[in-house]
Amino acid sequence: MKPQVLSSLTYGMYAIGVKDGNKPNACICNTVMQLTKATPADNPLVAVSMHKANYSCGCIQREGVFTISVLSQETPASVIGALGLVSGEHADKLENVRHKVLIEGVPVIKENTCCWFLCKVKEVVESGAQKLFIGEVVAGSDESVGVPMTYRYYVEQLGGVSPKHSPTYLPPELTFDKSSGESFVCSVCGYVYSDPNFGFEELPADWTCPVCRMPKKAFVRKK
């Protein structure tokens, strides 16, 4: 079986809010699912899968709390790039992203998101390099606004890619730029410039990667 076949599975796009002590942080995740429904006696349970090497994974493990912000199709690609393609261990990923911090210390993203949920960890299941956090939804939005973004929309409409630790990661295929005889790939997020009718070198000096907003100089030339 070719790994590309797994892309037939459906995914959403979510910002997972975490904290490390008093420092709020967030990351992008596409593996979130509802496990149980809400009842008068019990809150619903959801599951979030995250790679053990991710900084946010350790934060959830230590603090036992996280938020889920459901991204809409109107969420800017730059927000996804800022939260999903840079580690928050030594950077303030929320510096240029509109958000609020709940009294529990975890952030909720406000950049055109549909809704949000506050979750407390009930159980942690380890499987290989992944940890599955099962959380109880204890608070959240009263209604959802907008159209949720799917992973397919992110890839096909925004030209998005997954970081290496994501279960949906595939090595980027180099796109041939006919105008120059070379291909150009973002060294930060792996986005490939793929317009054969407009050469990479013809782009203005202030052009930035549409996914992670890195400058033109972040792209590398591969023959």
XYZ file of N, CA and C in Angstrom:
669
model
N 0.829 -1.201 0.000
C 0.000 0.000 0.000
C 0.865 1.253 0.000
N 0.483 2.233 -0.791
C 1.187 3.509 -0.812
C 0.638 4.427 0.282
N 1.520 5.129 1.016
C 1.062 6.016 2.093
C 0.065 7.068 1.621
N 0.136 7.462 0.341
C -0.760 8.490 -0.173
C -2.231 8.080 -0.092
N -2.493 6.763 -0.063
C -3.876 6.281 -0.001
C -4.550 6.712 1.296
N -3.750 6.876 2.362
C -4.312 7.271 3.652
C -4.912 8.667 3.616
N -4.585 9.440 2.580
C -5.165 10.783 2.474
C -6.664 10.740 2.231
N -7.193 9.546 1.925
C -8.639 9.392 1.753
C -9.381 9.487 3.085
N -8.675 9.276 4.191
C -9.294 9.461 5.500
C -9.555 10.952 5.709
N -10.647 11.279 6.381
C -11.007 12.686 6.564
C -10.443 13.224 7.874
N -10.042 14.484 7.840
C -9.475 15.164 9.001
C -10.013 16.592 9.049
N -9.971 17.178 10.240
C -10.263 18.590 10.382
C -8.982 19.349 10.671
N -9.119 20.652 10.918
C -7.974 21.489 11.264
C -8.292 22.207 12.573
N -7.426 22.022 13.573
C -7.693 22.529 14.914
C -6.440 23.183 15.496
N -6.651 24.191 16.317
C -5.561 24.776 17.106
C -5.714 24.256 18.530
N -4.691 23.615 19.046
C -4.720 23.066 20.400
C -3.993 24.046 21.322
N -4.727 24.615 22.274
C -4.156 25.561 23.221
C -3.632 24.852 24.454
N -2.413 25.186 24.865
C -1.794 24.541 26.024
C -1.128 25.615 26.886
N -0.574 25.198 28.004
C 0.215 26.106 28.834
C 1.387 25.344 29.426
N 2.454 26.087 29.691
C 3.628 25.535 30.348
C 3.902 26.442 31.532
N 3.394 26.055 32.687
C 3.407 26.966 33.826
C 2.412 28.079 33.567
N 2.884 29.320 33.503
C 2.009 30.453 33.212
C 2.106 30.909 31.757
N 2.841 30.200 30.945
C 3.048 30.599 29.553
C 2.061 29.890 28.635
N 1.152 30.647 27.960
C 0.233 30.014 27.015
C 0.925 29.718 25.690
N 0.475 28.691 25.034
C 1.061 28.294 23.768
C -0.021 27.572 22.967
N 0.252 27.284 21.711
C -0.727 26.581 20.880
C -0.014 25.886 19.739
N -0.661 24.877 19.184
C -0.127 24.171 18.024
C -1.291 23.767 17.129
N -0.976 23.310 15.933
C -1.990 22.849 14.991
C -2.051 21.326 15.022
N -3.274 20.814 14.965
C -3.493 19.364 14.998
C -4.646 19.025 14.044
N -4.540 17.886 13.364
C -5.656 17.483 12.497
C -6.277 16.158 12.930
N -5.852 15.636 14.083
C -6.392 14.362 14.566
C -7.125 14.584 15.881
N -8.371 15.019 15.761
C -9.270 15.240 16.901
C -10.582 14.538 16.597
N -11.130 13.843 17.578
C -12.408 13.171 17.348
C -13.235 13.123 18.624
N -14.551 13.104 18.451
C -15.469 12.981 19.580
C -15.659 11.502 19.890
N -15.563 11.157 21.181
C -15.691 9.764 21.592
C -17.059 9.435 22.167
N -17.609 10.356 22.961
C -18.921 10.116 23.581
C -19.780 11.364 23.441
N -21.076 11.204 23.580
C -21.976 12.341 23.499
C -22.240 12.907 24.896
N -22.713 14.137 24.923
C -23.043 14.768 26.201
C -24.367 14.208 26.724
N -24.395 13.968 28.022
C -25.616 13.506 28.682
C -25.840 14.360 29.926
N -27.030 14.317 30.508
C -27.262 15.086 31.738
C -26.287 14.725 32.857
N -25.768 13.496 32.814
C -24.875 13.050 33.892
C -23.403 13.216 33.573
N -23.064 13.245 32.295
C -21.647 13.250 31.919
C -21.366 14.240 30.790
N -20.190 14.858 30.845
C -19.717 15.694 29.753
C -19.159 14.805 28.642
N -19.159 15.283 27.401
C -18.616 14.471 26.298
C -17.112 14.309 26.408
N -16.607 13.232 25.842
C -15.177 12.967 25.782
C -14.687 13.129 24.348
N -13.496 13.706 24.206
C -12.859 13.836 22.895
C -11.449 13.270 22.991
N -10.871 12.968 21.842
C -9.508 12.438 21.804
C -8.658 13.296 20.872
N -7.431 13.578 21.298
C -6.466 14.338 20.516
C -5.179 13.528 20.435
N -4.692 13.295 19.223
C -3.448 12.553 19.031
C -2.309 13.527 18.762
N -1.155 13.298 19.422
C -0.025 14.203 19.276
C 1.283 13.425 19.385
N 2.267 13.835 18.597
C 3.573 13.182 18.632
C 4.289 13.508 19.938
N 4.970 12.507 20.501
C 5.642 12.694 21.791
C 6.723 13.762 21.749
N 7.299 13.992 20.584
C 8.382 14.972 20.466
C 7.872 16.407 20.431
N 6.570 16.593 20.245
C 6.023 17.942 20.177
C 6.068 18.617 21.547
N 6.454 19.875 21.554
C 6.496 20.648 22.794
C 5.128 20.672 23.475
N 4.066 20.823 22.684
C 2.712 20.896 23.246
C 2.289 19.596 23.912
N 2.815 18.482 23.409
C 2.484 17.184 23.998
C 2.942 17.131 25.450
N 4.167 17.586 25.713
C 4.671 17.615 27.081
C 3.879 18.551 27.967
N 3.434 19.675 27.393
C 2.636 20.634 28.168
C 1.322 20.020 28.623
N 0.649 19.322 27.718
C -0.619 18.680 28.080
C -0.385 17.615 29.144
N 0.679 16.842 28.976
C 0.991 15.783 29.935
C 1.218 16.350 31.335
N 1.925 17.478 31.430
C 2.243 18.071 32.732
C 1.050 18.799 33.357
N 0.327 19.556 32.538
C -0.712 20.447 33.066
C -2.098 19.809 33.122
N -2.344 18.806 32.274
C -3.621 18.096 32.312
C -4.808 18.877 31.787
N -4.559 19.897 30.966
C -5.649 20.707 30.435
C -5.243 21.230 29.056
N -6.227 21.392 28.169
C -5.968 21.941 26.839
C -7.270 22.466 26.246
N -7.137 23.288 25.220
C -8.315 23.769 24.495
C -8.250 23.283 23.051
N -9.409 23.240 22.416
C -9.510 22.932 20.991
C -10.244 24.095 20.333
N -9.577 24.790 19.432
C -10.224 25.829 18.629
C -10.424 25.260 17.230
N -11.673 25.197 16.782
C -11.982 24.637 15.466
C -11.764 25.722 14.407
N -10.807 25.505 13.528
C -10.494 26.501 12.510
C -11.551 26.511 11.408
N -11.886 27.698 10.930
C -12.831 27.826 9.826
C -12.064 28.014 8.525
N -12.766 27.948 7.417
C -12.136 28.147 6.118
C -11.611 29.573 5.956
N -12.061 30.482 6.832
C -11.600 31.867 6.764
C -10.353 32.107 7.620
N -9.910 31.106 8.348
C -8.703 31.267 9.156
C -7.501 31.488 8.230
N -6.745 32.570 8.413
C -5.618 32.846 7.518
C -4.565 31.735 7.553
N -3.980 31.459 6.393
C -2.915 30.459 6.316
C -1.730 30.859 7.174
N -1.525 32.173 7.342
C -0.398 32.637 8.153
C -0.549 32.221 9.607
N -1.799 32.134 10.096
C -2.037 31.691 11.472
C -1.670 30.220 11.620
N -2.057 29.409 10.633
C -1.727 27.987 10.671
C -0.214 27.799 10.622
N 0.448 28.581 9.785
C 1.898 28.488 9.697
C 2.573 28.884 10.988
N 2.082 29.964 11.620
C 2.693 30.447 12.862
C 2.526 29.450 13.998
N 1.371 28.797 14.069
C 1.098 27.882 15.175
C 1.571 26.455 14.902
N 1.649 26.089 13.625
C 1.904 24.689 13.326
C 3.285 24.338 12.841
N 4.062 25.318 12.409
C 5.324 24.991 11.764
C 6.542 25.507 12.510
N 6.320 26.040 13.710
C 7.413 26.538 14.554
C 7.208 25.993 15.964
N 8.261 25.592 16.636
C 8.137 25.106 18.007
C 7.912 26.267 18.971
N 7.027 26.062 19.940
C 6.750 27.100 20.936
C 7.664 27.042 22.146
N 8.622 26.129 22.138
C 9.502 25.988 23.303
C 10.341 27.239 23.520
N 10.805 27.844 22.436
C 11.666 29.022 22.557
C 11.114 30.214 21.775
N 9.841 30.168 21.391
C 9.245 31.260 20.622
C 7.835 31.541 21.117
N 7.414 32.803 21.005
C 6.051 33.188 21.357
C 5.188 33.069 20.105
N 4.605 31.909 19.907
C 3.832 31.648 18.699
C 2.545 32.463 18.645
N 2.079 32.945 19.790
C 0.817 33.681 19.850
C 0.998 35.187 19.720
N 2.231 35.636 19.553
C 2.517 37.072 19.564
C 1.685 37.840 18.542
N 1.528 37.293 17.343
C 0.801 37.985 16.282
C -0.501 37.289 15.912
N -1.029 36.489 16.840
C -2.277 35.761 16.611
C -3.317 36.215 17.633
N -4.488 36.631 17.168
C -5.545 37.071 18.089
C -6.030 35.880 18.925
N -6.049 36.065 20.237
C -6.460 34.984 21.126
C -6.874 35.550 22.474
N -7.477 34.714 23.286
C -7.751 35.056 24.673
C -7.256 33.915 25.544
N -6.912 34.238 26.779
C -6.421 33.221 27.705
C -7.486 32.990 28.774
N -7.939 31.759 28.908
C -8.954 31.409 29.909
C -8.349 31.446 31.307
N -9.190 31.441 32.320
C -8.684 31.507 33.693
C -7.852 30.271 34.032
N -8.032 29.205 33.259
C -7.212 27.996 33.452
C -5.801 28.166 32.883
N -5.564 29.294 32.186
C -4.233 29.567 31.666
C -3.983 29.094 30.251
N -4.974 28.489 29.614
C -4.816 27.993 28.244
C -5.501 28.953 27.267
N -4.916 29.124 26.068
C -5.458 30.091 25.114
C -6.544 29.509 24.208
N -7.388 30.406 23.719
C -8.381 30.103 22.695
C -8.095 31.029 21.516
N -7.999 30.470 20.327
C -7.671 31.250 19.132
C -8.932 31.943 18.619
N -8.787 33.207 18.212
C -9.934 34.007 17.768
C -9.821 34.434 16.312
N -8.909 33.855 15.564
C -8.715 34.216 14.161
C -9.694 33.448 13.270
N -10.936 33.925 13.197
C -11.959 33.326 12.336
C -12.227 31.859 12.656
N -12.131 31.498 13.927
C -12.427 30.118 14.310
C -13.929 29.917 14.474
N -14.372 28.675 14.336
C -15.799 28.351 14.416
C -16.296 28.277 15.857
N -15.513 27.649 16.721
C -15.915 27.435 18.106
C -14.703 26.924 18.881
N -14.868 26.744 20.200
C -13.763 26.243 21.011
C -14.293 25.369 22.143
N -13.398 24.526 22.679
C -13.732 23.639 23.795
C -12.574 23.649 24.801
N -12.911 23.630 26.068
C -11.929 23.468 27.137
C -12.000 22.036 27.639
N -10.855 21.365 27.680
C -10.836 19.944 28.023
C -9.869 19.660 29.165
N -10.262 18.765 30.020
C -9.390 18.270 31.084
C -9.056 16.807 30.798
N -7.775 16.481 30.900
C -7.307 15.141 30.540
C -7.858 14.102 31.513
N -8.478 13.055 30.957
C -8.996 11.947 31.764
C -8.117 10.712 31.654
N -7.479 10.549 30.500
C -6.673 9.347 30.269
C -5.658 9.636 29.169
N -4.504 8.981 29.251
C -3.469 9.105 28.221
C -3.122 7.707 27.727
N -3.191 7.522 26.421
C -2.869 6.232 25.804
C -1.658 6.424 24.896
N -0.629 5.606 25.098
C 0.582 5.711 24.281
C 0.566 4.642 23.198
N 0.958 5.060 21.984
C 1.035 4.129 20.869
C 2.195 4.543 19.983
N 3.308 3.836 20.110
C 4.482 4.184 19.337
C 4.974 5.574 19.681
N 5.115 6.402 18.654
C 5.604 7.761 18.864
C 4.493 8.742 19.195
N 3.257 8.262 19.255
C 2.104 9.137 19.499
C 1.541 8.966 20.908
N 0.940 10.030 21.419
C 0.153 9.952 22.638
C -1.267 10.394 22.321
N -2.223 9.626 22.795
C -3.625 9.945 22.599
C -4.174 10.473 23.916
N -4.541 11.757 23.926
C -5.102 12.376 25.122
C -6.622 12.325 25.043
N -7.230 11.646 25.993
C -8.685 11.604 26.084
C -9.116 12.654 27.096
N -9.855 13.649 26.624
C -10.217 14.767 27.471
C -11.717 14.921 27.652
N -12.106 15.392 28.828
C -13.498 15.700 29.120
C -13.750 17.169 28.778
N -14.764 17.429 27.948
C -15.106 18.803 27.586
C -15.876 19.429 28.750
N -15.271 20.423 29.402
C -15.880 21.029 30.591
C -16.447 22.415 30.322
N -16.115 22.998 29.172
C -16.659 24.310 28.809
C -16.433 24.511 27.318
N -17.089 25.543 26.756
C -16.894 25.812 25.336
C -17.937 26.746 24.769
N -17.919 26.903 23.467
C -18.841 27.796 22.768
C -20.269 27.278 22.847
N -21.215 28.210 22.817
C -22.627 27.832 22.791
C -23.101 27.525 21.376
N -22.380 28.050 20.367
C -22.755 27.781 18.986
C -21.515 27.840 18.109
N -21.646 27.284 16.900
C -20.550 27.287 15.942
C -20.855 28.278 14.817
N -19.827 29.005 14.381
C -19.988 30.020 13.333
C -19.042 29.706 12.188
N -19.536 29.778 10.964
C -18.684 29.557 9.807
C -18.582 28.092 9.415
N -17.765 27.838 8.392
C -17.573 26.485 7.864
C -16.240 25.935 8.350
N -16.231 24.817 9.074
C -14.966 24.261 9.554
C -14.030 23.911 8.405
N -12.739 24.149 8.622
C -11.741 23.813 7.616
C -11.374 22.341 7.714
N -11.364 21.666 6.592
C -10.900 20.289 6.548
C -9.430 20.264 6.157
N -8.791 19.148 6.429
C -7.388 19.006 6.044
C -7.252 19.052 4.526
N -8.207 18.473 3.812
C -8.158 18.505 2.355
C -8.231 19.946 1.833
N -9.093 20.764 2.445
C -9.194 22.169 2.049
C -7.859 22.872 2.293
N -7.263 22.593 3.442
C -5.975 23.197 3.795
C -4.907 22.864 2.752
N -4.884 21.618 2.289
C -3.876 21.185 1.328
C -4.184 21.709 -0.072
N -5.440 21.533 -0.516
C -5.776 21.842 -1.904
C -6.010 23.334 -2.152
N -6.605 24.028 -1.193
C -6.933 25.441 -1.402
C -5.858 26.389 -0.883
N -5.177 26.003 0.187
C -4.156 26.876 0.770
C -2.737 26.430 0.466
N -2.604 25.280 -0.180
C -1.270 24.774 -0.489
C -0.521 24.338 0.751
N -1.240 23.938 1.790
C -0.638 23.622 3.075
C 0.084 22.288 3.101
N 0.969 22.157 4.078
C 1.710 20.918 4.290
C 1.672 20.571 5.772
N 2.008 19.335 6.097
C 2.069 18.888 7.486
C 3.510 18.879 7.971
N 3.736 19.205 9.265
C 5.094 19.093 9.816
C 5.503 17.626 9.889
N 6.797 17.378 10.059
C 7.323 16.018 9.992
C 6.752 15.091 11.053
N 6.347 15.626 12.208
C 5.827 14.776 13.270
C 4.337 14.474 13.133
N 3.692 15.063 12.131
C 2.269 14.818 11.932
C 2.053 13.449 11.302
N 0.992 12.725 11.697
C 0.742 11.410 11.073
C 0.410 11.517 9.588
N 0.030 12.710 9.121
C -0.303 12.875 7.708
C 0.868 13.402 6.889
N 2.057 13.501 7.497
C 3.213 14.064 6.793
C 3.675 13.140 5.670
N 3.917 13.750 4.528
C 4.562 13.073 3.410
C 5.664 13.991 2.902
N 6.819 13.463 2.513
C 7.883 14.319 1.980
C 7.361 15.113 0.795
N 7.672 16.404 0.718
C 7.154 17.229 -0.379
C 7.705 16.787 -1.719
N 6.809 16.802 -2.714
C 7.245 16.506 -4.067
C 7.727 17.804 -4.707
N 8.931 17.790 -5.233
C 9.480 18.999 -5.827
C 8.736 19.330 -7.114
N 8.317 20.575 -7.247
C 7.606 21.027 -8.432
C 8.569 21.725 -9.370
N 8.569 21.349 -10.619
C 9.500 21.895 -11.599
C 9.027 23.259 -12.075
N 9.865 24.263 -11.963
C 9.556 25.615 -12.415
C 10.086 25.755 -13.845
N 9.173 25.672 -14.825
C 9.589 25.664 -16.225
C 10.297 26.940 -16.644
N 9.992 28.034 -15.985
C 10.566 29.305 -16.409
C 12.054 29.405 -16.087
N 12.526 28.644 -15.101
C 13.928 28.744 -14.732
C 14.654 27.407 -14.776
N 13.913 26.318 -14.986
C 14.536 25.013 -15.011
C 14.873 24.486 -13.636
N 14.315 25.089 -12.581
C 14.619 24.673 -11.219
C 13.349 24.644 -10.376
N 13.451 24.045 -9.199
C 12.325 24.019 -8.269
C 12.705 24.777 -7.015
N 11.700 25.334 -6.319
C 11.935 26.174 -5.157
C 11.045 25.717 -4.009
N 11.680 25.415 -2.872
C 10.971 24.853 -1.734
C 11.258 25.686 -0.493
N 10.212 25.963 0.304
C 10.398 26.708 1.552
C 11.169 25.831 2.534
N 12.263 26.342 3.048
C 13.108 25.563 3.956
C 12.494 25.430 5.337
N 11.434 26.193 5.623
C 10.788 26.142 6.939
C 9.633 25.147 6.955
N 8.712 25.282 5.998
C 7.501 24.461 6.050
C 7.384 23.441 4.922
N 8.251 23.520 3.912
C 8.200 22.556 2.823
C 7.282 22.932 1.676
N 6.650 24.113 1.746
C 5.771 24.552 0.655
C 6.581 24.686 -0.633
N 5.997 24.211 -1.732
C 6.673 24.249 -3.029
C 6.038 25.320 -3.908
N 6.855 26.238 -4.409
C 6.334 27.235 -5.351
C 6.047 26.545 -6.669
N 4.799 26.635 -7.164
C 4.383 25.770 -8.265
C 3.655 26.488 -9.391
N 4.009 27.731 -9.665
C 3.405 28.444 -10.787
C 4.378 28.424 -11.968
N 4.160 27.543 -12.947
C 5.108 27.420 -14.059
C 5.094 28.613 -15.001
N 4.076 29.473 -14.884
C 3.963 30.615 -15.784
C 4.557 31.898 -15.212
N 4.986 31.827 -13.962
C 5.555 33.023 -13.334
C 6.755 32.580 -12.520
N 7.938 32.820 -13.022
C 9.158 32.334 -12.399
C 9.348 32.830 -10.984
N 9.969 31.996 -10.167
C 10.196 32.362 -8.768
C 11.003 33.654 -8.661
N 11.977 33.805 -9.522
C 12.830 34.988 -9.461
C 12.096 36.259 -9.884
N 10.930 36.096 -10.517
C 10.130 37.252 -10.922
C 9.251 37.775 -9.782
N 9.125 37.000 -8.705
C 8.310 37.426 -7.584
C 8.919 38.666 -6.923
N 8.095 39.586 -6.404
C 8.638 40.785 -5.758
C 9.470 40.439 -4.530
N 10.355 41.338 -4.148
C 11.280 41.081 -3.042
C 10.557 40.872 -1.721
N 9.362 41.489 -1.557
C 8.633 41.358 -0.296
C 7.644 40.195 -0.300
N 7.702 39.345 -1.331
C 6.826 38.169 -1.383
C 7.175 37.229 -0.233
N 6.157 36.600 0.352
C 6.376 35.669 1.455
C 5.689 34.339 1.186
N 6.128 33.310 1.843
C 5.513 31.984 1.732
C 4.046 32.070 2.141
N 3.118 31.578 1.337
C 1.696 31.682 1.676
C 1.271 30.832 2.869
N 2.131 29.900 3.279
C 1.788 29.039 4.414
C 2.377 29.552 5.719
N 3.695 29.732 5.766
C 4.340 30.106 7.029
C 4.821 31.554 7.075
N 4.624 32.297 5.958
C 4.964 33.719 5.891
C 6.463 34.001 6.015
N 7.284 33.019 5.739
C 8.715 33.271 5.714
C 9.056 34.040 4.436
N 10.121 34.873 4.473
C 10.466 35.674 3.296
C 11.002 34.823 2.154
N 11.119 35.459 1.020
C 11.574 34.786 -0.198
C 12.932 34.120 -0.008
N 13.784 34.722 0.801
C 15.132 34.176 1.012
C 15.126 32.846 1.743
N 13.983 32.458 2.324
C 13.887 31.175 3.022
C 13.742 30.017 2.049
N 13.488 30.320 0.767
C 13.320 29.259 -0.230
C 14.669 28.807 -0.766
N 14.770 27.517 -0.976
C 16.012 26.953 -1.509
C 15.763 26.438 -2.908
N 16.785 26.484 -3.727
C 16.692 26.084 -5.126
C 17.214 24.667 -5.267
N 16.391 23.814 -5.880
C 16.797 22.424 -6.089
C 16.617 22.078 -7.556
N 17.654 21.491 -8.141
C 17.600 21.118 -9.543
C 17.074 19.709 -9.713
